Coordinates of C-alpha atoms in Angstrom, one line a residue:
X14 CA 29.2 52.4 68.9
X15 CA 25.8 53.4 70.7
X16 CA 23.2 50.9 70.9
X17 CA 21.1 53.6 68.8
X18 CA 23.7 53.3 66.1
X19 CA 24.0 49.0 66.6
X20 CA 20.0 49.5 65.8
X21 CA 20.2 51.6 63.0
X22 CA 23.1 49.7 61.1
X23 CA 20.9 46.8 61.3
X24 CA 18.2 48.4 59.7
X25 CA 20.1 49.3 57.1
X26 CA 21.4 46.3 55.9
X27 CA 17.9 44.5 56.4
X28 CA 16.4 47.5 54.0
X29 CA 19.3 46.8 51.5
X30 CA 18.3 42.8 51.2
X31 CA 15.3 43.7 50.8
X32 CA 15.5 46.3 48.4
X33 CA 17.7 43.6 46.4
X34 CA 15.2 41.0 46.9
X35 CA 12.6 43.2 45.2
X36 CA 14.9 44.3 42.4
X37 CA 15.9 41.2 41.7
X38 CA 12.3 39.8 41.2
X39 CA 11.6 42.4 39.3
X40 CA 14.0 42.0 37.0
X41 CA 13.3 38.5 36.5
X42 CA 9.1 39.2 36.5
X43 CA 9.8 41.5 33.3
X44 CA 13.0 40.3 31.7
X45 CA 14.4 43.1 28.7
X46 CA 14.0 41.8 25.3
X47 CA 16.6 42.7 22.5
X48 CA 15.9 42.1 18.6
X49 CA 19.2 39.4 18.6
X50 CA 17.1 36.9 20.9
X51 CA 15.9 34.1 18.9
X52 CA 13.9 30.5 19.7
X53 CA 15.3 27.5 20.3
X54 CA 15.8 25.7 16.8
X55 CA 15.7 22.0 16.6
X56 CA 15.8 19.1 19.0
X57 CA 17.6 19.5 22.5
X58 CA 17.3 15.5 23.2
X59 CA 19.9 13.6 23.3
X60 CA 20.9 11.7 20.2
X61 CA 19.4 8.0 20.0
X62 CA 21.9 5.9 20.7
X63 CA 22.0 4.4 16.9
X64 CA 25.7 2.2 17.5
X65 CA 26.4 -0.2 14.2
X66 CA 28.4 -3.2 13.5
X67 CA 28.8 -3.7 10.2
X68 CA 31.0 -7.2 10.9
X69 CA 27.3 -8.4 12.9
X70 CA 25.1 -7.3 10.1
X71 CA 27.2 -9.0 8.0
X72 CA 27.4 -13.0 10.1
X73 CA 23.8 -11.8 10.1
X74 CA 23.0 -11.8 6.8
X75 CA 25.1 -14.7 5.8
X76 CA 23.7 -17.0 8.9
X77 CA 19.9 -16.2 7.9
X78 CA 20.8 -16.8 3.7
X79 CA 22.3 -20.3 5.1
X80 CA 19.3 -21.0 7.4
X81 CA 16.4 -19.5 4.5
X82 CA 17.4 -20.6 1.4
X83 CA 16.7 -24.3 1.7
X84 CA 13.2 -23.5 2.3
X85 CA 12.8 -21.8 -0.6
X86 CA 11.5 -23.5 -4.1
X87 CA 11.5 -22.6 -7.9
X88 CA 8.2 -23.0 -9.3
X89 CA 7.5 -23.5 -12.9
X90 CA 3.9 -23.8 -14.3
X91 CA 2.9 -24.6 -17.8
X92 CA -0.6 -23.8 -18.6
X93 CA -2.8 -23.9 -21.7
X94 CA -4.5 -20.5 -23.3
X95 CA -7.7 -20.7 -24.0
X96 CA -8.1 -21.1 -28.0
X97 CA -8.8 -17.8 -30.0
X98 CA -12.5 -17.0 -30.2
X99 CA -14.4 -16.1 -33.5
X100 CA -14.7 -12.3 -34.0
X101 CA -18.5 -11.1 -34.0
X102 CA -18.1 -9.8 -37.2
X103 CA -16.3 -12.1 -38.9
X104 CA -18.5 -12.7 -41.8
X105 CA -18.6 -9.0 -42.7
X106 CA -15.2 -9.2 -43.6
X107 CA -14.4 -12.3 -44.9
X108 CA -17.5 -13.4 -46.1
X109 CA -19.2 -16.9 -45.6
X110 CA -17.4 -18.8 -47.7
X111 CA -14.0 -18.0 -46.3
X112 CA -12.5 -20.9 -44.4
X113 CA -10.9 -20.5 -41.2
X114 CA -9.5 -22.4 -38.0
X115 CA -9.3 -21.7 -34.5
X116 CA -5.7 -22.6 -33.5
X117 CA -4.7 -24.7 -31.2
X118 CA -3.9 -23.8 -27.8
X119 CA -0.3 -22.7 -27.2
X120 CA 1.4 -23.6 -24.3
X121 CA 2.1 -20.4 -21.8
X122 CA 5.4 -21.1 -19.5
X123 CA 5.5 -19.0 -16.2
X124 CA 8.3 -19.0 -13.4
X125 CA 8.1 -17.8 -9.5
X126 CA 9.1 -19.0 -6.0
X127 CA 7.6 -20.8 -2.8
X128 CA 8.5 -21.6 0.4
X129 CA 8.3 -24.9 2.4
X130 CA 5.9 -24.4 5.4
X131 CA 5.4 -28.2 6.4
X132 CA 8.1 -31.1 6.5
X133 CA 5.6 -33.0 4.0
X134 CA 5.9 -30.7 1.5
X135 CA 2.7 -28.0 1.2
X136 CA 4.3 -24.6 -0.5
X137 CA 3.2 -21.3 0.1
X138 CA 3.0 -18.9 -2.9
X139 CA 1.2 -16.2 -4.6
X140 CA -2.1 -16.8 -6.7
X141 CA -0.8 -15.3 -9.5
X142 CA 2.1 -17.5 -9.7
X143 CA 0.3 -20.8 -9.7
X144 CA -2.9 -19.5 -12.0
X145 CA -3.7 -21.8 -14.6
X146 CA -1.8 -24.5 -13.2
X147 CA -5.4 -26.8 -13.1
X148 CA -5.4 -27.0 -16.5
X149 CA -1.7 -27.4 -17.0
X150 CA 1.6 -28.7 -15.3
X151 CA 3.4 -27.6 -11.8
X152 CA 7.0 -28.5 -11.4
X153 CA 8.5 -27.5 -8.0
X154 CA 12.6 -27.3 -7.9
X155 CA 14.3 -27.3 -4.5
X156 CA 17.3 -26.0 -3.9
X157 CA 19.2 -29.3 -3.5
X158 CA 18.0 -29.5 -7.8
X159 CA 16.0 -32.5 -7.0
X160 CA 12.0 -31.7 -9.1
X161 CA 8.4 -32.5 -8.2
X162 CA 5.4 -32.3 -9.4
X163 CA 3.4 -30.3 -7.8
X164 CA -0.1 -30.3 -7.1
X165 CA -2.8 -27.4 -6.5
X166 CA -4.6 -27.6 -3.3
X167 CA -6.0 -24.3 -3.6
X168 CA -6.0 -20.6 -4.5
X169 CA -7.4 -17.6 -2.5
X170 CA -7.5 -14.3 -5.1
X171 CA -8.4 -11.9 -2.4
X172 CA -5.1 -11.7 -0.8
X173 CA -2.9 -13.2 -3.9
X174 CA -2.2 -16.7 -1.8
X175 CA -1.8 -20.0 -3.2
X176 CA -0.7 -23.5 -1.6
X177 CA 0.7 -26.4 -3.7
X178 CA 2.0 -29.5 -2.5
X179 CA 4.5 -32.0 -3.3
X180 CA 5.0 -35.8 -2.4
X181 CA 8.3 -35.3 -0.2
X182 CA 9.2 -35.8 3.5
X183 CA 11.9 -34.5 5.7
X184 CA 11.9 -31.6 4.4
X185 CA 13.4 -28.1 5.3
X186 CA 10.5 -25.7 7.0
X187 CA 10.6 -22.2 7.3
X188 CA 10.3 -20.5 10.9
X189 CA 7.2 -17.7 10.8
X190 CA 8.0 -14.2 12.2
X191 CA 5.5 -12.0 13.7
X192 CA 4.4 -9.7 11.0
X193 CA 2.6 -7.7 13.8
X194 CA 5.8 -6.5 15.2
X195 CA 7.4 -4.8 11.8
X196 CA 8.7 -1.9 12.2
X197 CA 10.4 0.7 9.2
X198 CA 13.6 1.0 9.1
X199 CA 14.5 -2.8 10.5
X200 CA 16.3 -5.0 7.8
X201 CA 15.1 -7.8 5.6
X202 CA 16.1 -9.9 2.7
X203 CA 13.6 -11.4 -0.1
X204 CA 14.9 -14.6 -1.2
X205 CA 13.6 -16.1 -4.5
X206 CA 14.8 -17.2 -8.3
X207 CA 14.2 -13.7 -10.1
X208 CA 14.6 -13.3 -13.8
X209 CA 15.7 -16.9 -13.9
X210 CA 18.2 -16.9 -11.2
X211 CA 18.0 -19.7 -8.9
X212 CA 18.0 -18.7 -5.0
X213 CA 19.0 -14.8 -4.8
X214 CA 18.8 -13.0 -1.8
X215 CA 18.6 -9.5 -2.0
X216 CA 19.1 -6.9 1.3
X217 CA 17.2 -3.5 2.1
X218 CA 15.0 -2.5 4.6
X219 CA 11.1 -2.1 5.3
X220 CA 10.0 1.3 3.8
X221 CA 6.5 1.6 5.2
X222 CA 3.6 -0.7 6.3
X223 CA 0.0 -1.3 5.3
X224 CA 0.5 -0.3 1.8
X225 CA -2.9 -0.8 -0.3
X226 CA -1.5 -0.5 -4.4
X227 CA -4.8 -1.7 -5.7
X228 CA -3.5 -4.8 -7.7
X229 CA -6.6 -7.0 -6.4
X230 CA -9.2 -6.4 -8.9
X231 CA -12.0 -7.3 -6.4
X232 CA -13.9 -5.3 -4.0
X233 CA -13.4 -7.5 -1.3
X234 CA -9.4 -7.8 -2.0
X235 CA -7.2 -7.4 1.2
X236 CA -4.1 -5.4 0.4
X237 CA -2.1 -4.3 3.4
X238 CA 1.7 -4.7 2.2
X239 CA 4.6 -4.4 3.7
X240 CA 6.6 -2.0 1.4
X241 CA 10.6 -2.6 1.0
X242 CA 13.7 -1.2 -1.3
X243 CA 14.7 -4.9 -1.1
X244 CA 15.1 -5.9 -4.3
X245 CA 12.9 -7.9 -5.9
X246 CA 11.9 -8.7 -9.6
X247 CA 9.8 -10.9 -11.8
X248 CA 10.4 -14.7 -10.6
X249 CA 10.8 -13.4 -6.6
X250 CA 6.8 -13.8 -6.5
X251 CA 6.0 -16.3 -4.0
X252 CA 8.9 -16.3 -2.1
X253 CA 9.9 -15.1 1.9
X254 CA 10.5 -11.8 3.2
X255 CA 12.4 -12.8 6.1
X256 CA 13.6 -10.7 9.1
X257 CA 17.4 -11.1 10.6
X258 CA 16.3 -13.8 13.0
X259 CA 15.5 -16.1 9.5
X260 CA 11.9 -15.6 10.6
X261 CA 9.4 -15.3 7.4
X262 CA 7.7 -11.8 7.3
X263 CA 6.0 -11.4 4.3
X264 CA 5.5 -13.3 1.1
X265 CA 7.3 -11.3 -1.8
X266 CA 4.2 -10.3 -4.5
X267 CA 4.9 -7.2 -6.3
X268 CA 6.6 -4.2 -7.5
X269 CA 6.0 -0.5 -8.3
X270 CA 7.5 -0.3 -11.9
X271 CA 7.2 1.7 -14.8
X272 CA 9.6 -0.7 -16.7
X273 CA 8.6 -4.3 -15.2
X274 CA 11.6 -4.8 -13.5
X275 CA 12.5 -3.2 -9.9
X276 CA 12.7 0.4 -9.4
X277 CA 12.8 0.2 -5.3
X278 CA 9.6 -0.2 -4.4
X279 CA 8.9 -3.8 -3.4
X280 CA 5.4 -5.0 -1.7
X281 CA 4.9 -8.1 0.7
X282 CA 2.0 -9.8 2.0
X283 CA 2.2 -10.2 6.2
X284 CA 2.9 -13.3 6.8
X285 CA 0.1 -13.4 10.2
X286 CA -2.3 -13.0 6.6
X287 CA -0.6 -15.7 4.8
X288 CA -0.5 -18.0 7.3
X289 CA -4.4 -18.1 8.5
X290 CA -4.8 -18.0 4.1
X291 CA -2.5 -21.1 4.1
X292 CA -4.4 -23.2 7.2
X293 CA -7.9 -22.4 5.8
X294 CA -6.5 -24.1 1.9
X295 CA -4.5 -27.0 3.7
X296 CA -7.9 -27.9 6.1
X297 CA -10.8 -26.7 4.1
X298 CA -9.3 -26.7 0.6
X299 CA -10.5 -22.6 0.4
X300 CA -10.3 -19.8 2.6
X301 CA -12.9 -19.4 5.3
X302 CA -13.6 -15.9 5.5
X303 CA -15.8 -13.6 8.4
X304 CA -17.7 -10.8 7.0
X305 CA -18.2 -7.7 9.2
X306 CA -20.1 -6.0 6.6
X307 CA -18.9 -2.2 6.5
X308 CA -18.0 0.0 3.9
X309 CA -15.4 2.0 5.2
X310 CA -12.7 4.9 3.9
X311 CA -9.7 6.7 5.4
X312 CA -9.9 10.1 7.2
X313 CA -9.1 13.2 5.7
X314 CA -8.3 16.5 8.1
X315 CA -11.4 17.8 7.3
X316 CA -13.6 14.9 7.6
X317 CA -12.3 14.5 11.1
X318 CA -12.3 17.6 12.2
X319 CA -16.3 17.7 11.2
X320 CA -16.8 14.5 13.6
X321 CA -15.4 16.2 16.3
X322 CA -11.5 14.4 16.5
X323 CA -8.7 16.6 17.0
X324 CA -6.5 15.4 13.8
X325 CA -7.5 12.6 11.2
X326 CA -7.2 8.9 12.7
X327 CA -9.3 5.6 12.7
X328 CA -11.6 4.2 10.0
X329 CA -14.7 6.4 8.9
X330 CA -17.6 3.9 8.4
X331 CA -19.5 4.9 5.4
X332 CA -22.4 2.6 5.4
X333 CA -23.3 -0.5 7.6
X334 CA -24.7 -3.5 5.6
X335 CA -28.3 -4.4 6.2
X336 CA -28.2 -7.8 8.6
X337 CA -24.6 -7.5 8.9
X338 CA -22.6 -8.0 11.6
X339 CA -21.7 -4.8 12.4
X340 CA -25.1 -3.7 12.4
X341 CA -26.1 -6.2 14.7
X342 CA -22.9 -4.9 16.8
X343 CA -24.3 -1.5 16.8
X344 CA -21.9 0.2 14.3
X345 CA -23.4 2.8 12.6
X346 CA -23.1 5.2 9.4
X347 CA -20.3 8.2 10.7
X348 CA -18.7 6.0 13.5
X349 CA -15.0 5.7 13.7
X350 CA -13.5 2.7 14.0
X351 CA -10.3 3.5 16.1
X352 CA -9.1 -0.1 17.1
X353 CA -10.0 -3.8 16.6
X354 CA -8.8 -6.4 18.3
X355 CA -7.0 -3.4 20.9
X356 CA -4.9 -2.9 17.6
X357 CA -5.3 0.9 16.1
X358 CA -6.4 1.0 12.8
X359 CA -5.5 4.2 10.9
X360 CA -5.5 3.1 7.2
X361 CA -8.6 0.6 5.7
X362 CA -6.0 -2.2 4.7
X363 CA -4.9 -2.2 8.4
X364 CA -8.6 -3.3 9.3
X365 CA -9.4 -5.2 6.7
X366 CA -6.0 -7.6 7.8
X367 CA -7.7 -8.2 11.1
X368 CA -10.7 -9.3 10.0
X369 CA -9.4 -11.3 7.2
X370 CA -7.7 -13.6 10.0
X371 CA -11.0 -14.3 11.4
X372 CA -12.9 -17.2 10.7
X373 CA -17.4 -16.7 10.9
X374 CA -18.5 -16.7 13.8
X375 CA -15.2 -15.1 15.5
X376 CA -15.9 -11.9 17.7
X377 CA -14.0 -9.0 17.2
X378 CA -13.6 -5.6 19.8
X379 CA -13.8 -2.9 18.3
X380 CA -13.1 0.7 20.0
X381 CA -15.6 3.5 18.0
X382 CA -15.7 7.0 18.4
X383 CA -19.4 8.5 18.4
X384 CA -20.5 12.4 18.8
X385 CA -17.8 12.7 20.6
X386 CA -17.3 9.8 22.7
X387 CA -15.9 6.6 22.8
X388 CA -17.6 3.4 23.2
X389 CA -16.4 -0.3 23.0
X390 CA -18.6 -2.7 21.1
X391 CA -18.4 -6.6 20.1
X392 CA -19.5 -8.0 16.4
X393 CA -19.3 -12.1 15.7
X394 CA -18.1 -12.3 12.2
X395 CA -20.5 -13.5 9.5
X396 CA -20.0 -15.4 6.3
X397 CA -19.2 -13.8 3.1
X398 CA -22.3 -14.1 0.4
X399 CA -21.5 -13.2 -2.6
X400 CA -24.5 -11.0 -3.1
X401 CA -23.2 -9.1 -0.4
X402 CA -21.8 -5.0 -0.8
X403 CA -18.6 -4.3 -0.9
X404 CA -16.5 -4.4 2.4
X405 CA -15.1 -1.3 1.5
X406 CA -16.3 1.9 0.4
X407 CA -15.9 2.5 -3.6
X408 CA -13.1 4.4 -4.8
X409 CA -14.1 8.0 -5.1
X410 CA -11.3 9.1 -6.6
X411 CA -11.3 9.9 -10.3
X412 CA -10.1 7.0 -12.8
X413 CA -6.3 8.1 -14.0
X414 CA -6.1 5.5 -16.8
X415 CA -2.0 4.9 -17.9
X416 CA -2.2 4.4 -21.8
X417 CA 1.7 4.2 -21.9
X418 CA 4.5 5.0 -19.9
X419 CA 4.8 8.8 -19.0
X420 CA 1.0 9.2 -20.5
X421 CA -2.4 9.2 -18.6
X422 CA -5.9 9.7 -19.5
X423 CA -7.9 11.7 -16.6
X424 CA -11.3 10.9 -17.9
X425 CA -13.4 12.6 -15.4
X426 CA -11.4 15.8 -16.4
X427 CA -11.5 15.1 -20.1
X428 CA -7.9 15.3 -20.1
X429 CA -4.5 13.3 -21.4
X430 CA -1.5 14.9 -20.2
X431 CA 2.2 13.3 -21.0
X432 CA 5.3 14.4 -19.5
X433 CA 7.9 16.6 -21.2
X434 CA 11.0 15.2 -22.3
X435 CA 14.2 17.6 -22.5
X436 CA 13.5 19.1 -26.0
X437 CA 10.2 19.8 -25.2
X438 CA 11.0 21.6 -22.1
X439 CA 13.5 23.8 -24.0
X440 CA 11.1 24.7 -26.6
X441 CA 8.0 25.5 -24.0
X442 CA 10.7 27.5 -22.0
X443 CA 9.4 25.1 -19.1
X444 CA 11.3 23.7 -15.9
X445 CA 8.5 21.3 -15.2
X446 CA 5.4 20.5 -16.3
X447 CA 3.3 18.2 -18.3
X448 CA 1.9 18.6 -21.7
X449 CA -1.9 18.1 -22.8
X450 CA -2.4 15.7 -25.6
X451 CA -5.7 15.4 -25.8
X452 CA -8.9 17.1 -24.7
X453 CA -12.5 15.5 -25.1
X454 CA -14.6 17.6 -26.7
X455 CA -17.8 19.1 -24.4
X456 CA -15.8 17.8 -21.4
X457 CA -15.2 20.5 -18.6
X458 CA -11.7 21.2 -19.4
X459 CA -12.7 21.9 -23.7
X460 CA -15.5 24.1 -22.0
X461 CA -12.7 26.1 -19.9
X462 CA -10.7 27.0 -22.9
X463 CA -8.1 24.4 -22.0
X464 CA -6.6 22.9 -25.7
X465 CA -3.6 20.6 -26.5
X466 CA -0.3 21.4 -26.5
X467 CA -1.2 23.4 -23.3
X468 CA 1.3 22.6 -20.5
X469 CA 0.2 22.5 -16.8
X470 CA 2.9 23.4 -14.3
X471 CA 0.9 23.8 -11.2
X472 CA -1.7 21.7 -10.0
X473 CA -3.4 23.4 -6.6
X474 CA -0.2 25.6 -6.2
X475 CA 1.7 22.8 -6.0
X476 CA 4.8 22.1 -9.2
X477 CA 4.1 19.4 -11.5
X478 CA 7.3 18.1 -12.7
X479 CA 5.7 14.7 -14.2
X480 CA 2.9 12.7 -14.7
X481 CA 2.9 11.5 -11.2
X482 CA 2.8 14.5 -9.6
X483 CA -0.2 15.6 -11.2
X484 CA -1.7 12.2 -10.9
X485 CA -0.9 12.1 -7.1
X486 CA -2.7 15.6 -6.5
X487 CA -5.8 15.0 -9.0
X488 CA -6.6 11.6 -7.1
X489 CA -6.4 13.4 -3.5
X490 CA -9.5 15.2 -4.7
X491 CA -12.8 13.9 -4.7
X492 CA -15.9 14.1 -7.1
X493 CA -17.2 17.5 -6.8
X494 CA -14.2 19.1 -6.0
X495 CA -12.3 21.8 -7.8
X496 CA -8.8 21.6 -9.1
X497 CA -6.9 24.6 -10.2
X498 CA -4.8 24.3 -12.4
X499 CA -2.2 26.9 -13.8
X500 CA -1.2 27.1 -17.6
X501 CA 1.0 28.2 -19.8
X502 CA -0.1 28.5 -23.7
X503 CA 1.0 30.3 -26.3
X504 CA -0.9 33.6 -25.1
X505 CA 0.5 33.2 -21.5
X506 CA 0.4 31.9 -18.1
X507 CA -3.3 31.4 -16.4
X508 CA -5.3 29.8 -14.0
X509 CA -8.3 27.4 -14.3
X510 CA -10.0 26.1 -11.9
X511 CA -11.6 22.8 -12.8
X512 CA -14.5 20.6 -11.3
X513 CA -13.8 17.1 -10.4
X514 CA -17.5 15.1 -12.4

């Protein structure tokens, strides 16, 4: 071969690579699509590595019952009601001459549970179970059978949280968790004497946190539960939510029940809450409280997209009290309260927890997003005053009043709806829905057409199957707001859009 022909094979083979180089990236620059190609669907990670031992759960739960349930107490209280008063128009009926006595005060009997948080014998419990033991009688049980009487060193009714002590020593103490550290999904057991039986522990798990159910009738009433499918029933008031280390969690203080008995829904008051609650009765004989004098809501999309965050999160502040201690922080009306205490806060009862551990005169960090930026500012904690506003904003949410099971007044609508049992469905020719019983006349549903015996199956798009659902929907809308509802009547399905008074 001539050195022309060396020179010229060469040059062929380095046009070929290249010509492939450049095919190649072209191909891969502008890659053919076909109709069969589809997206990834779900996940690609690696499952999480979930590995369970029943036999350990089980030594578990039996060590922890062993460890717990000597700390925990029966408590009986019997209290005096208040005699019947004289009807205002008592005369009118019976005239002046009748003769009548006020009976005698009856004797009311009610049963919870404690738990032992000093070897001298103070007990931790809810409010509710020890109320009215002043006037009356408090006998403690321990587990061991041996009774006390028991004596009321004092009540707090913002957070449910009572302290009673007895004249003991020696005695077994429970060990305090971190409630801080919950997460859902870990396991606990309530322990207490439910329905009348003495020391039952029940298993389930933590459903959510930072629950607020609204059973503290007071505007400054701290409600952040811990929710659980434990279960727990009438007499498990007052006694430990514990975690698999034995630790107390929670104190056990209500249910969600339609029956009074438990339906899965168990609430629990953190036990970082309790505890502070417990010192301040035990030193001061009441609970020392700091004030930070907000009223504050939770974030909806829209809200926080209108103050410039990218999805809702943190606490709106409504309204600063005059003189407060937010105001002398800085805080003012439309900030966001993102963390305290370099803890996010995301729900009101979350915040309100932190600053019901605080004493006056405490300082608190709080994180606050402004217009769009983020600034860090420091309020000391005042006293509460009892003329004081509210610490939280007022619920905006229309009154849904339950006048029995499976029936609810909406009064702002002019409404009372009750669901539809299985005849009733078959003779509306209705999967779901819930049936009007009532209208108020001149109210804004009467003045849309809307009569009884209607049956609403949609509530903003959305199927009602019960009274919940549409209860759950109405109360996400605020006053002002328009609910549309659809219908179905005897002339036929239809829409009506009704505003929220």
């Amino acid at each position: 071969m001539t050195k022309k022909q060396v020179v010229g094979a060469i040059a062929l083979v380095l046009a070929g690579i290249l010509f492939g180089v450049i095919l190649t990236s072209g191909f891969n620059a502008v890659k053919p699509t076909s109709a069969l190609d589809v997206p990834i669907i779900g996940s690609q990670d690696k499952p999480t590595n979930t590995r369970f031992d029943i036999l350990s759960t089980q030594n578990a739960f039996v060590q922890v019952a062993k460890e717990v349930v000597p700390t925990v107490v029966s408590i009986k209280v019997v209290s005096k009601s208040e005699g019947g008063a004289r009807p205002f128009d008592f005369f009118h009926f019976f005239g002046p001459d009748f003769e009548f006595k006020i009976p005698e005060p009856r004797p009311q009997e009610g049963m919870g549970s404690g738990v032992i948080i000093t070897k001298d014998g103070y007990i931790l419990t809810n409010n509710h179970v020890v109320e009215g033991g002043e006037k009356g009688s408090i006998t403690v049980t321990l587990w061991d059978g041996r009774e006390f009487r028991g004596k009321l060193i004092g009540r707090d009714k913002l957070t449910d949280l009572a302290v009673v002590k007895i004249e003991a020593n020696d005695l077994p103490v429970a060990r305090f968790g971190n409630s801080d550290e919950l997460q859902v999904g870990q396991w606990v057991l309530a322990i207490g004497n439910p329905l009348g039986l003495n020391l039952t522990v029940t298993a389930g798990i933590v459903s959510a946190l930072s629950r607020n159910i609204g059973i503290i009738r007071d505007s400054y009433g701290v409600e952040n539960f811990i929710q659980t499918d434990a279960a727990i029933n009438p007499g498990n008031s007052g006694g430990p939510l514990v975690n698999l280390n034995g630790e107390v969690v929670g104190i056990n203080t209500a249910i969600a029940s339609r029956t009074g008995y438990y339906q899965g829904y168990g609430f629990a008051i953190p036990i970082n809450l309790a505890r502070k609650v417990a010192e301040d009765i035990i030193k001061y004989g009441k609970v020392r409280r700091g004030v930070l004098g907000v009223q504050i809501s939770q974030l909806d999309e829209s809200t926080a997209k209108g103050l410039g965050l990218d999805k809702p999160r943190g606490i709106l502040v409504q309204d600063v009290i005059s003189g407060s201690a937010a105001e002398e922080a800085g805080i003012k009306a439309g900030d966001v309260i993102l963390e305290c205490e370099g803890k996010e806060v995301n729900r009101p009862g979350e915040l309100q927890e932190i600053i019901a551990r605080k004493r006056p005169g405490d300082k608190v960090k709080l994180k606050i997003y402004r217009e769009g930026k983020t600034i860090e500012l420091t309020a000391t904690l005042k006293p509460r005053k009892e003329e004081e506003e509210v610490a939280e904003a007022k619920d905006v949410e229309p009154p849904a009043k339950e006048i029995e099971p499976g029936v609810v007044s909406f009064e702002k609508l002019g409404l009372t709806v009750a669901s539809l049992d299985e005849e009733a469905r078959c003779k509306y020719k209705v999967k779901n829905g819930v049936i009007i019983t009532k209208v108020e006349p001149f109210s804004e549903a009467y003045d849309k057409g809307i009569r009884e015996n209607d049956i609403i199956i949609e509530a903003d798009r959305k199927p009602v199957r019960n009274v919940d659902d549409l209860k759950k929907i109405i109360q996400s809308r605020k006053s002002g707001e328009v609910i549309l509802l659809r219908l179905r009547s005897s002339a036929g399905n239809r829409f009506v859009g009704l505003k929220i008074q």
